[in-house]
Short mmCIF file of C-alpha atoms in Angstrom, two decimals:
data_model
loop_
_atom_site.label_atom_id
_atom_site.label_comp_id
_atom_site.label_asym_id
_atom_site.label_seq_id
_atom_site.Cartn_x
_atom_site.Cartn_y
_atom_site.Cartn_z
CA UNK C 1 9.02 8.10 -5.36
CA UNK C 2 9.65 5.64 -2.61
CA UNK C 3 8.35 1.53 -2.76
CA UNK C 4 6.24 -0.28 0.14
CA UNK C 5 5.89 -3.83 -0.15
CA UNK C 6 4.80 -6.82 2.46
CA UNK C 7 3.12 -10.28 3.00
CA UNK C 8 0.86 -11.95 5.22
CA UNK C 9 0.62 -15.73 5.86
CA UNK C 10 -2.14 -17.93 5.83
CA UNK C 11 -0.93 -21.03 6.85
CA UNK C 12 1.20 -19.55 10.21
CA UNK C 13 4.60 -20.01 8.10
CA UNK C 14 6.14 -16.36 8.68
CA UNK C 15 8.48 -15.69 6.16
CA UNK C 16 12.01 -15.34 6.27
CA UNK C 17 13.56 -11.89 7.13
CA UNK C 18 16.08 -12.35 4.03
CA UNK C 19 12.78 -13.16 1.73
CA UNK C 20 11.21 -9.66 3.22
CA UNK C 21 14.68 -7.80 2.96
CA UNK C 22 14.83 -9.36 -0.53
CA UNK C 23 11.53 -7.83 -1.64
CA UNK C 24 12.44 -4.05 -0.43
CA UNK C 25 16.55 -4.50 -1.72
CA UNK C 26 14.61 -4.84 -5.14
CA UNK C 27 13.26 -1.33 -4.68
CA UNK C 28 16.23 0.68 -3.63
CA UNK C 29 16.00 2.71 -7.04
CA UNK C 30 12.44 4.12 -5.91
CA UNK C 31 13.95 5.43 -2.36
CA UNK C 32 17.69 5.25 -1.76
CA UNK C 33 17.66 7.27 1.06
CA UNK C 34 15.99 4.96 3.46
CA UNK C 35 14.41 1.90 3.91
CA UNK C 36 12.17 0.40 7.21
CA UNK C 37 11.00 -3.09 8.37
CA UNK C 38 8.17 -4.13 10.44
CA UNK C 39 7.32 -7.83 11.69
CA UNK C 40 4.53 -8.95 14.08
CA UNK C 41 7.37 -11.90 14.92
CA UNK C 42 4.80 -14.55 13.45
CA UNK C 43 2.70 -13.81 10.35
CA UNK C 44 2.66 -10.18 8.82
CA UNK C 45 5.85 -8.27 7.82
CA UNK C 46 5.78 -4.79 6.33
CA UNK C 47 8.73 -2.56 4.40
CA UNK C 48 9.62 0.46 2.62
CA UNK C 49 12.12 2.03 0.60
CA UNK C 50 11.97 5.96 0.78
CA UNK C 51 13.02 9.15 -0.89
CA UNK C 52 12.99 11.44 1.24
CA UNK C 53 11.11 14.61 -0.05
CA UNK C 54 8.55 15.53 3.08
CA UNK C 55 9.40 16.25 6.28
CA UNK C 56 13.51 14.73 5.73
CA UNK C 57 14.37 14.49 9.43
CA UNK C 58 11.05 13.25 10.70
CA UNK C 59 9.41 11.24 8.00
CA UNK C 60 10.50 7.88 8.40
CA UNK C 61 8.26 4.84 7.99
CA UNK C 62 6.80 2.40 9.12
CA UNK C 63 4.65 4.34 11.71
CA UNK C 64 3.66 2.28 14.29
CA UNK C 65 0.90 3.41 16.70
CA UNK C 66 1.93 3.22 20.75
CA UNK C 67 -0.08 0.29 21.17
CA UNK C 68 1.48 -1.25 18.00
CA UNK C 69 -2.43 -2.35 16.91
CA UNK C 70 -2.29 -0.09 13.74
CA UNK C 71 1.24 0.32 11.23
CA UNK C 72 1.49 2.58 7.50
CA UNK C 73 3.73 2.50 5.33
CA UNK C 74 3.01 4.86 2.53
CA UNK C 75 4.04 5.78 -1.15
CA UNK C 76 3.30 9.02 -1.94
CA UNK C 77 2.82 12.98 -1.70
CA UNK C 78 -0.99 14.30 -0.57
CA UNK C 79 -0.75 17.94 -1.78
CA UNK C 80 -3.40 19.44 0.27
CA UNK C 81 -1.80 18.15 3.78
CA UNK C 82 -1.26 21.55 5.09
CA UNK C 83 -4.99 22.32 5.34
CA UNK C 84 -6.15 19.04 6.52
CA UNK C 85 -3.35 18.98 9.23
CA UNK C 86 -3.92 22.18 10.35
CA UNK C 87 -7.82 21.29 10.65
CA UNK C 88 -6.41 18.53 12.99
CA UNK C 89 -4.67 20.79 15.40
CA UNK C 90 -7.79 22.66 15.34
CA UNK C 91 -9.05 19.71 16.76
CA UNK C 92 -6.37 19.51 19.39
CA UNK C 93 -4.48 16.90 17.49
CA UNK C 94 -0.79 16.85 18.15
CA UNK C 95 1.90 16.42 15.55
CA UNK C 96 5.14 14.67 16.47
CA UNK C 97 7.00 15.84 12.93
CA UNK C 98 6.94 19.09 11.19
CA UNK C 99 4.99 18.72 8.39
CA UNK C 100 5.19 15.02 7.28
CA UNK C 101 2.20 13.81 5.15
CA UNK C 102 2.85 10.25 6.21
CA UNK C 103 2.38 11.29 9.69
CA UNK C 104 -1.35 13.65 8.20
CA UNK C 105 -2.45 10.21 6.72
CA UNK C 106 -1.58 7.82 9.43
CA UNK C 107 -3.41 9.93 11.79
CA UNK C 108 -6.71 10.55 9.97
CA UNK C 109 -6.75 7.01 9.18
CA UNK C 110 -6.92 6.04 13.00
CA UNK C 111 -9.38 8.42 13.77
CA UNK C 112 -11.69 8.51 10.76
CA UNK C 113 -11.03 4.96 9.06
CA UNK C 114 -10.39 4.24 5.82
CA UNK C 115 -12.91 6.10 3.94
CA UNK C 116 -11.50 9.15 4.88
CA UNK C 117 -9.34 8.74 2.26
CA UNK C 118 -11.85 11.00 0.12
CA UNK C 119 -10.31 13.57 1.78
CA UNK C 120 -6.88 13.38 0.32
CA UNK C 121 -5.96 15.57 -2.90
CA UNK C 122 -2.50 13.79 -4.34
CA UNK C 123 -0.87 10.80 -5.31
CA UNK C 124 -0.50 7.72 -3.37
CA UNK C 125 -0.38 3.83 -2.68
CA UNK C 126 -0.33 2.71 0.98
CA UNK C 127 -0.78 -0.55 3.24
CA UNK C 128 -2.56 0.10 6.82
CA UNK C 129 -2.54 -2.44 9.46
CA UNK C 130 -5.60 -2.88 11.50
CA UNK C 131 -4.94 -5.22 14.41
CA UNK C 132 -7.78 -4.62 16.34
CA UNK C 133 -9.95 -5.97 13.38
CA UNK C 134 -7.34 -8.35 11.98
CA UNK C 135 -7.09 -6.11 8.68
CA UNK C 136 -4.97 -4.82 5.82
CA UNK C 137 -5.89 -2.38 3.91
CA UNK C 138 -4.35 -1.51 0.80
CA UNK C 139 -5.38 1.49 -1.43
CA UNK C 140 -4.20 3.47 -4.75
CA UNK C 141 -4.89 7.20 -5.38
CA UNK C 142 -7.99 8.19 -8.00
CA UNK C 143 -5.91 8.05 -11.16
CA UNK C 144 -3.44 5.06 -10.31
CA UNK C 145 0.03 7.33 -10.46
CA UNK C 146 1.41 5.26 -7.69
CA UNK C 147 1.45 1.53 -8.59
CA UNK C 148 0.37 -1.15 -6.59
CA UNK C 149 0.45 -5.20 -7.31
CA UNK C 150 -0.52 -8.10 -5.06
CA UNK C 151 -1.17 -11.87 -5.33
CA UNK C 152 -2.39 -15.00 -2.96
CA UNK C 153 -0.16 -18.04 -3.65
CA UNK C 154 1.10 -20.92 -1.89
CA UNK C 155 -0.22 -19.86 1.29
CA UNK C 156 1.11 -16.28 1.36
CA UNK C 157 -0.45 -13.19 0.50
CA UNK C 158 1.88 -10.70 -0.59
CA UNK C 159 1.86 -7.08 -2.07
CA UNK C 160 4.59 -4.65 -3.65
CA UNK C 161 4.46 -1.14 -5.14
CA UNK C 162 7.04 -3.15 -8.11
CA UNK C 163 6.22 -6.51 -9.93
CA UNK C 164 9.85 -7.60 -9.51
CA UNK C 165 9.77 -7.04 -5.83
CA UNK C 166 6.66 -9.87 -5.41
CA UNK C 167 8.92 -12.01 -8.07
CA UNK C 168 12.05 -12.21 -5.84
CA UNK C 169 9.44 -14.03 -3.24
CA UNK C 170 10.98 -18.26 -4.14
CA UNK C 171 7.26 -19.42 -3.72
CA UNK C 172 5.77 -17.10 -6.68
CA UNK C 173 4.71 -18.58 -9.65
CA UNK C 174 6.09 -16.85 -12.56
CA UNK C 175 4.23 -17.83 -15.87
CA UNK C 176 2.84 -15.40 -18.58
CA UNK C 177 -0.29 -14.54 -17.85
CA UNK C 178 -1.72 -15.02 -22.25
CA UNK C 179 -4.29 -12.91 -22.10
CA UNK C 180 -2.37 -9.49 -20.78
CA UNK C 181 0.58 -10.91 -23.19
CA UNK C 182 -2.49 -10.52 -25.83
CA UNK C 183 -4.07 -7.57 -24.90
CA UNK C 184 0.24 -5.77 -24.66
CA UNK C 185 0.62 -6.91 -28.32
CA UNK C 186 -2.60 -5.35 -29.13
CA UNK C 187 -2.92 -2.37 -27.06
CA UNK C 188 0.88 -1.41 -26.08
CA UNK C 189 -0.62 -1.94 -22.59
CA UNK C 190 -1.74 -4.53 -20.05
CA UNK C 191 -5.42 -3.33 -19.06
CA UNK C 192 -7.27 -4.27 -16.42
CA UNK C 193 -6.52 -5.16 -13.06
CA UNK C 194 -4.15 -8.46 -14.15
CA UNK C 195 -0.35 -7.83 -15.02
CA UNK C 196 1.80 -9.90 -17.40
CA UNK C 197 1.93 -12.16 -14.75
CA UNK C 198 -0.36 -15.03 -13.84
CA UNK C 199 -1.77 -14.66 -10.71
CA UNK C 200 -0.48 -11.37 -9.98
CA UNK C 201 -3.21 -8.91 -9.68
CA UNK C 202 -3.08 -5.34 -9.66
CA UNK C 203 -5.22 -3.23 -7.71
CA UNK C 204 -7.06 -0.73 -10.30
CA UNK C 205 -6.82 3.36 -9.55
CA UNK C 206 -9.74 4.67 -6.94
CA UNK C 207 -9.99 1.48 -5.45
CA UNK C 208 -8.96 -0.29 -2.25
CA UNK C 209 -8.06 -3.82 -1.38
CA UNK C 210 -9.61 -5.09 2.48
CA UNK C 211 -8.11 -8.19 3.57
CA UNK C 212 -9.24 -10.18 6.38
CA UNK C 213 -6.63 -12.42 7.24
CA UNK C 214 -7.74 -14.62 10.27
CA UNK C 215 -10.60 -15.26 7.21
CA UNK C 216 -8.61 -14.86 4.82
CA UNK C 217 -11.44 -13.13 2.73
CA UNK C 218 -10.65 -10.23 0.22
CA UNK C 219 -12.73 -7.36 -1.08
CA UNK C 220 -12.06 -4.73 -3.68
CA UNK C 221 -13.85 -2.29 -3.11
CA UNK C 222 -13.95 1.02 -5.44
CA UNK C 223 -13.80 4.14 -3.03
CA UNK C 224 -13.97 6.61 -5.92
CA UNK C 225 -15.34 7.28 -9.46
CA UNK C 226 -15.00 10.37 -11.85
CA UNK C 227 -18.28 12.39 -11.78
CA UNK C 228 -19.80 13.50 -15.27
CA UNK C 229 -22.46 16.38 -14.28
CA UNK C 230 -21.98 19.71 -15.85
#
């Protein structure tokens, strides 16, 4: 279990560094071992809290590419990374850790793009960076084991593997969202993609979040769906 959580802004405010350290701190229970910070040093700031299970000595996040255009930070375990690394290195792909699945994932995603998530048999929730195409992606494995909430307000757009982590943010809004308070008294469970929180969104299993941020346009888009034939 570790926690990844960051924010963009919209209206070229950057964010304090105690508001971003503030939002991982939140997390330490998810990943006490480690935690990492990125900043563009004006508008997009990225963390993470990590356990370390994979790769202990050579699996810390973010990763950041040489020409610092593309950055992951990752929640997670992908079970068949063996085989898709070592179809990599078949490739002539070179591997800088021993057998991190952070590492797997960062580097299929630069070469393949973001679809190539299909490939991927685990768990996970992770943020890439695209620079080059002034992008974030966010995605959440098929079945939605590793959490993942996000929300546009007050000219920020922020994200967080943890609801608390977004509500440590001063500029969040922080009333009860009726409807999931409705459907929790009912159901013993907030459905959908909303949380108990107004204006705090959560982005559904199988699907991925694309945000354009010099736009500031947002897509979900659903990258997978359970299959019914016999």
């Amino acid at each position: 279990m570790c926690g990844i959580c960051g924010n963009i802004s919209l209206n070229h405010k950057s964010i304090s560094s105690q508001a971003l350290r503030d939002m991982v701190e939140t997390m330490i229970h998810r990943g006490p071992d480690e935690d990492g910070l990125y900043s563009d040093g004006a508008e997009i700031s990225l963390a993470m809290r990590r356990l370390s299970i994979m790769d202990i000595e050579g699996g810390s996040q973010p990763l950041i590419s040489n020409d610092r255009q593309n950055v992951l930070i990752y929640n997670g375990e992908i079970f068949n990374a063996f085989d898709l690394r070592l179809d990599l290195e078949k490739k002539g792909e070179l591997f800088d850790t021993n057998n991190s699945d952070t590492e797997l994932l960062f580097k299929i995603l630069q070469k393949e793009g973001i679809y190539s998530i299909s490939k991927l048999n685990g768990m996970f929730s992770f943020a890439f960076l695209d620079k080059v195409n002034n992008k974030l992606f966010l995605a959440r494995d098929r079945f939605g084991i590793k959490p993942l909430y996000y929300t546009t307000q007050n000219g920020f757009f922020a994200f967080s593997s943890e609801l608390k982590s977004i509500l440590s943010l001063p500029f969040i809004k922080r009333d009860i969202n009726m409807q999931s308070l409705f459907n929790y008294l009912s159901l013993s469970y907030v459905n959908g993609p909303n949380s108990i929180i107004d204006g705090i969104k959560r982005l559904e299993p199988g699907h991925l979040l694309e945000y354009e941020y010099t736009k500031k346009e947002l897509k979900i888009i659903r990258w997978w769906e359970p299959l019914f034939n016999p």
